[in-house]
PDB file of C-alpha atoms in Angstrom:
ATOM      1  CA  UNK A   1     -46.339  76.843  17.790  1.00 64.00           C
ATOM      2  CA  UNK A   2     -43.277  77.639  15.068  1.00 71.00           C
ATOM      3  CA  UNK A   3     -43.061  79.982  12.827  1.00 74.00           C
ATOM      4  CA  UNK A   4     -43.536  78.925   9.146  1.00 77.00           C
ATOM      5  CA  UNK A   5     -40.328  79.193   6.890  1.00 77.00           C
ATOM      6  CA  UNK A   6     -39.657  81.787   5.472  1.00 73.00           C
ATOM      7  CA  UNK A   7     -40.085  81.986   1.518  1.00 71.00           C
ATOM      8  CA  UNK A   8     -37.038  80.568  -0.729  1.00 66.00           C
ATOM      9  CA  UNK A   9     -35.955  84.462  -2.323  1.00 65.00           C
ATOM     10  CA  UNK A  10     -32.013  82.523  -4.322  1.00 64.00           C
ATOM     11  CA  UNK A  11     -32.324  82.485  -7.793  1.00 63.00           C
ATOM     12  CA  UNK A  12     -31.632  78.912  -9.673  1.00 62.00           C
ATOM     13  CA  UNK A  13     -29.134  79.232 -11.337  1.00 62.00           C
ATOM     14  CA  UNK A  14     -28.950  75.794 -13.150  1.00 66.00           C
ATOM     15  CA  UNK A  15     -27.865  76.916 -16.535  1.00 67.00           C
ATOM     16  CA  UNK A  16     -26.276  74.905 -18.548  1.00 68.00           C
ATOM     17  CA  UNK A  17     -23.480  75.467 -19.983  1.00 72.00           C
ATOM     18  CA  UNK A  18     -22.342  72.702 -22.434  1.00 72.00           C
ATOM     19  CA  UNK A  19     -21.167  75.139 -25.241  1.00 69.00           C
ATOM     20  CA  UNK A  20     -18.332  76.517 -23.276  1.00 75.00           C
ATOM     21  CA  UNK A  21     -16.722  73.371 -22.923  1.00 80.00           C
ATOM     22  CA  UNK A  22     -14.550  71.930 -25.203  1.00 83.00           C
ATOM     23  CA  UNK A  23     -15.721  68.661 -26.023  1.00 86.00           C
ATOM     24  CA  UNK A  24     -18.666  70.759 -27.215  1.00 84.00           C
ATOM     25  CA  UNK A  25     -17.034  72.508 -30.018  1.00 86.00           C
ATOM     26  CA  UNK A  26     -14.782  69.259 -30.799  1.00 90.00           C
ATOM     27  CA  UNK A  27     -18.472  67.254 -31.635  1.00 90.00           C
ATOM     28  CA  UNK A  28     -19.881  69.959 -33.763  1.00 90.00           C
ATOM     29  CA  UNK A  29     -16.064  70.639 -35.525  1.00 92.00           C
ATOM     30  CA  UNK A  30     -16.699  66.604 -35.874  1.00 93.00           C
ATOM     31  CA  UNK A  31     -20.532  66.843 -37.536  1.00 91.00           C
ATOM     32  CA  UNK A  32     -19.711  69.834 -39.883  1.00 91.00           C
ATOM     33  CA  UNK A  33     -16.727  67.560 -41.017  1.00 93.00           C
ATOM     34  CA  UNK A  34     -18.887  64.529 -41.777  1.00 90.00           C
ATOM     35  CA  UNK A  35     -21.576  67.101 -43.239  1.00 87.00           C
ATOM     36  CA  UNK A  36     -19.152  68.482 -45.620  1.00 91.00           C
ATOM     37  CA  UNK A  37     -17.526  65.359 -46.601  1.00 92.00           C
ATOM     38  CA  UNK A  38     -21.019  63.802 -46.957  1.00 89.00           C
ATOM     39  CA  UNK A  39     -22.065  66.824 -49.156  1.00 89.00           C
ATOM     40  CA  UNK A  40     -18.925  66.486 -51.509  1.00 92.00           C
ATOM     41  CA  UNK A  41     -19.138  62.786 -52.315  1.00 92.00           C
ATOM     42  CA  UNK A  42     -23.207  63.727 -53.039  1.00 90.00           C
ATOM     43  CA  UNK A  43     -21.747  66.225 -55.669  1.00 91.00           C
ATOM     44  CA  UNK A  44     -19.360  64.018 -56.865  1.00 94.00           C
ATOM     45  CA  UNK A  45     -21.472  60.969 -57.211  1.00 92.00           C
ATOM     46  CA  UNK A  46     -24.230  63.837 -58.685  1.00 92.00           C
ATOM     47  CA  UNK A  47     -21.414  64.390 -61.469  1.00 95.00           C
ATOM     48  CA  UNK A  48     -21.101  60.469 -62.699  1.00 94.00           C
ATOM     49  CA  UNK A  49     -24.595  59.866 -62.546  1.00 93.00           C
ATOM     50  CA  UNK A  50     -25.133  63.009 -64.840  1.00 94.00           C
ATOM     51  CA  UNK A  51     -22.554  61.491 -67.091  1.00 96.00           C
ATOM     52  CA  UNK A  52     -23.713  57.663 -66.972  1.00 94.00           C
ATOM     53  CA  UNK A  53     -27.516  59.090 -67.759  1.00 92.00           C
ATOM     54  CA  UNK A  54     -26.394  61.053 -71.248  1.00 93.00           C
ATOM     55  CA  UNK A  55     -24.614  58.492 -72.197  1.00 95.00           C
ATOM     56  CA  UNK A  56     -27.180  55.831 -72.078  1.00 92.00           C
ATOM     57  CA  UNK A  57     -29.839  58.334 -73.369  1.00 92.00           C
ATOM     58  CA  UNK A  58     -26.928  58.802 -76.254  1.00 92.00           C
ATOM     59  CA  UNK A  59     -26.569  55.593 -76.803  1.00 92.00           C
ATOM     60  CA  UNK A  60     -30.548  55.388 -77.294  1.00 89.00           C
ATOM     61  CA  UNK A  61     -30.666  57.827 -79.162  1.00 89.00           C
ATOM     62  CA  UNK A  62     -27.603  56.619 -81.770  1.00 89.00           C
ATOM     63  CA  UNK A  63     -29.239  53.238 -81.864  1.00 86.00           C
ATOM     64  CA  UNK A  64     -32.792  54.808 -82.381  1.00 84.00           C
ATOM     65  CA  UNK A  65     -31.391  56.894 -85.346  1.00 85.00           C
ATOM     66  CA  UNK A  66     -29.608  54.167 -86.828  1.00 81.00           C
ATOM     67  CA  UNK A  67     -29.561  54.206 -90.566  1.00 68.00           C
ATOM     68  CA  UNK A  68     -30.747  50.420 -91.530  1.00 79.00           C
ATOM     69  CA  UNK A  69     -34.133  50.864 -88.936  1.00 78.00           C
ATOM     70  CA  UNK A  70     -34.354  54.310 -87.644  1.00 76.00           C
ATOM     71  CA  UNK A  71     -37.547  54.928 -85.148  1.00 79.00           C
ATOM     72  CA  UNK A  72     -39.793  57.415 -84.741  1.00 80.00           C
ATOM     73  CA  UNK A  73     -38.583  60.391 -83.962  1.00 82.00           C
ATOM     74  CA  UNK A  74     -41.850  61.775 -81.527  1.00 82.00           C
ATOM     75  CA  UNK A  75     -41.274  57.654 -80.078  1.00 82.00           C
ATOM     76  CA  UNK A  76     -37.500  57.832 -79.418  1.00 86.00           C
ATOM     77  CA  UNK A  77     -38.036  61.613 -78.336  1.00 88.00           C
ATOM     78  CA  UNK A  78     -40.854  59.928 -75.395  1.00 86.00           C
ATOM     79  CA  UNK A  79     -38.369  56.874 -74.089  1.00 87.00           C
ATOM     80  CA  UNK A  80     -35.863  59.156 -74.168  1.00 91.00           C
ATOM     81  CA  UNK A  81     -37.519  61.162 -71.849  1.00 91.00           C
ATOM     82  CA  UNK A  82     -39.389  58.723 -69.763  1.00 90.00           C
ATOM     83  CA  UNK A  83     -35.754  56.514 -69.534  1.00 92.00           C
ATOM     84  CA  UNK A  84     -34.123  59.560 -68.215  1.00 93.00           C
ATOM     85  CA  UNK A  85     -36.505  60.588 -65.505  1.00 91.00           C
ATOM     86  CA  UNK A  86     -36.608  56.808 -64.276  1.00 91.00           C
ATOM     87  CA  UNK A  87     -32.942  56.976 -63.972  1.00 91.00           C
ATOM     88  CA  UNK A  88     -33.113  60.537 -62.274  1.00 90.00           C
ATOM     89  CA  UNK A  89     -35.445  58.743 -60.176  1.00 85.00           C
ATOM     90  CA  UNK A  90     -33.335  56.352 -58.829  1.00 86.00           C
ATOM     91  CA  UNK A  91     -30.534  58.508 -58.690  1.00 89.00           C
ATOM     92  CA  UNK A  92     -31.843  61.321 -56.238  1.00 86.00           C
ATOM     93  CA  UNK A  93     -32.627  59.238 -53.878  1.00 82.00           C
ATOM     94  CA  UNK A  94     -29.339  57.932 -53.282  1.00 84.00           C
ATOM     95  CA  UNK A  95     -28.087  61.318 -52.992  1.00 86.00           C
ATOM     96  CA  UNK A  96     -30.444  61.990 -50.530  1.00 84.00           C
ATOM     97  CA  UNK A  97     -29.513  59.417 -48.453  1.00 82.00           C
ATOM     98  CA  UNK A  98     -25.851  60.144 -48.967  1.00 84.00           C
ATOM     99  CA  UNK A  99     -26.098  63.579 -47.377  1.00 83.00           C
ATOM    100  CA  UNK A 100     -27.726  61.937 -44.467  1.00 79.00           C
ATOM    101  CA  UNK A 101     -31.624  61.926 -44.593  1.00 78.00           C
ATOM    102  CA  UNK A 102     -32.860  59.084 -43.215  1.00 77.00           C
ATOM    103  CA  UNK A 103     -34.689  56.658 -45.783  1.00 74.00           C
ATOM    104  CA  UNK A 104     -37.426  55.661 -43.639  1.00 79.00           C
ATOM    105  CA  UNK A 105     -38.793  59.300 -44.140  1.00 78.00           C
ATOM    106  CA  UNK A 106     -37.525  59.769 -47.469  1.00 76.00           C
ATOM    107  CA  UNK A 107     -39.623  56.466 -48.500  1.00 79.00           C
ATOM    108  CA  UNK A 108     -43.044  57.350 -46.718  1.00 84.00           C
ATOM    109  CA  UNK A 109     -43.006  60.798 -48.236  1.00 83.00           C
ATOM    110  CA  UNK A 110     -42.549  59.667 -51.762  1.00 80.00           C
ATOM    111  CA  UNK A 111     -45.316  56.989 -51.378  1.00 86.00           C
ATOM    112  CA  UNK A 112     -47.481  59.473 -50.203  1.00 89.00           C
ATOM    113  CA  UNK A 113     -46.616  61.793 -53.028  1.00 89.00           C
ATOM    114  CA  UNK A 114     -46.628  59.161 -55.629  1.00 86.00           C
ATOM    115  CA  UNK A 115     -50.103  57.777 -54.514  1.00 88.00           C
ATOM    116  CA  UNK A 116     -51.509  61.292 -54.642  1.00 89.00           C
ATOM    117  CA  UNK A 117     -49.989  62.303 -58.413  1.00 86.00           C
ATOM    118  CA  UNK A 118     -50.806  58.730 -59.759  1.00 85.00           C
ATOM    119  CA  UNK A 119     -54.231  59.126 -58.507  1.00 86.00           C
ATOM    120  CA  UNK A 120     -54.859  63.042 -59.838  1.00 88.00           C
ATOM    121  CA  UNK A 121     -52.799  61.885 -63.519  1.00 86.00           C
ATOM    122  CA  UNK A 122     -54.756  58.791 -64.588  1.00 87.00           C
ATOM    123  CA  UNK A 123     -57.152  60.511 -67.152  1.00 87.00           C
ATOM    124  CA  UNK A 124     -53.775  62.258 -68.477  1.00 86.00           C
ATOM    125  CA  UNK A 125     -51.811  59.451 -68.568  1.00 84.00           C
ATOM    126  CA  UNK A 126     -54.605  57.231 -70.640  1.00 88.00           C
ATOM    127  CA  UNK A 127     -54.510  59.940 -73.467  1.00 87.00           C
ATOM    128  CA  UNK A 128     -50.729  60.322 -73.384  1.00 83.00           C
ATOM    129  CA  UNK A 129     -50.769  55.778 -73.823  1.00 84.00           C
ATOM    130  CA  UNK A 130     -53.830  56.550 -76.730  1.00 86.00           C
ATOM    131  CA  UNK A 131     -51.636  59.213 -78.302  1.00 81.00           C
ATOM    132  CA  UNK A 132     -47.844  56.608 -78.099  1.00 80.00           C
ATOM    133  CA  UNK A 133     -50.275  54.048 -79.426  1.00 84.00           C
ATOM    134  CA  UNK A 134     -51.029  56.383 -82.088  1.00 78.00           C
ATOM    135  CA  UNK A 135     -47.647  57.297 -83.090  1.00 75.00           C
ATOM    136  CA  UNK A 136     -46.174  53.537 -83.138  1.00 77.00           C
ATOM    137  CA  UNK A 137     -49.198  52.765 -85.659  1.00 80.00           C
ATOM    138  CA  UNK A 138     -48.175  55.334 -87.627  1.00 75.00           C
ATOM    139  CA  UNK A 139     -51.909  56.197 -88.768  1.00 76.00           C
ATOM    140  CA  UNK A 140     -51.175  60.005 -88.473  1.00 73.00           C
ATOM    141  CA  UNK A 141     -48.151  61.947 -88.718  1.00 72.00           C
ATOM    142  CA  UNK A 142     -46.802  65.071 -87.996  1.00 72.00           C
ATOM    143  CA  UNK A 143     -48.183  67.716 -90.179  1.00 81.00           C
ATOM    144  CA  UNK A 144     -51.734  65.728 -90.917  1.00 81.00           C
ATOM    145  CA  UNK A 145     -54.664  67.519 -91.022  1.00 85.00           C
ATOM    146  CA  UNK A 146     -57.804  65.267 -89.038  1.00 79.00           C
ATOM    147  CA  UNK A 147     -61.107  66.831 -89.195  1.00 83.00           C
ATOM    148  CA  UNK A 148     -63.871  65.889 -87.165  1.00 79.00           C
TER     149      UNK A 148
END
């Protein structure tokens, strides 16, 4: 009868070593590159959009103050508002994607987000509609007294 083997005492030493080659450092020299060029154009295109929204919401706002029919000024104060985050928006998420986030992510965590907020705001957005609906009336202004 033979002996059994005896037990295997070498170490593996399987370690990899990637990072000390050069190709290595020439890939990641290559994404920090594309990273940083990414993240510049985001800032730049961050810059027009910021200029593009205050000058439609200036524009608005001229027309909405214009001497032969001015509006509201609590109304045009709302679009205003409501017109510029709508454009901010639409605008981030074109950043995002410019940096390099994938959409496909981006797009199911902002329907998840949106569901939950549009569910939780409903009673607050029905008084916020009851109170424009108000103001465009013009049964009460600013400065009336209502007692009840």
């Amino acid at each position: 009868m033979a002996a059994p083997p005896p037990p295997d005492t070498s170490l593996d030493l399987n370690i990899d070593i990637t990072f000390l080659r050069a190709e290595f450092w020439f890939d990641m020299l290559e994404k920090a590159i594309l990273v940083l060029v990414n993240s510049i154009t985001a800032g730049i295109l961050l810059l027009i959009f910021s200029l593009v929204i205050c000058l439609v919401t200036s524009t608005i706002r001229r027309v909405g103050t214009n001497a032969k029919r001015p509006v509201n000024p609590e109304i045009l104060n709302f679009v205003l508002s409501v017109i510029r985050a709508i454009l901010w928006l639409a605008v981030i998420p074109i950043l995002i994607m410019r940096i390099g986030i994938a959409s496909d992510s981006l797009v199911a965590v902002v329907t998840s987000i949106t569901l939950s907020v549009a569910m939780s705001v409903r009673p607050l957005a029905e008084n916020l509609f009851a109170g424009v609906t108000l103001l465009a009336e013009k049964v009460y202004r600013v400065g009336d007294v209502v007692v009840i």
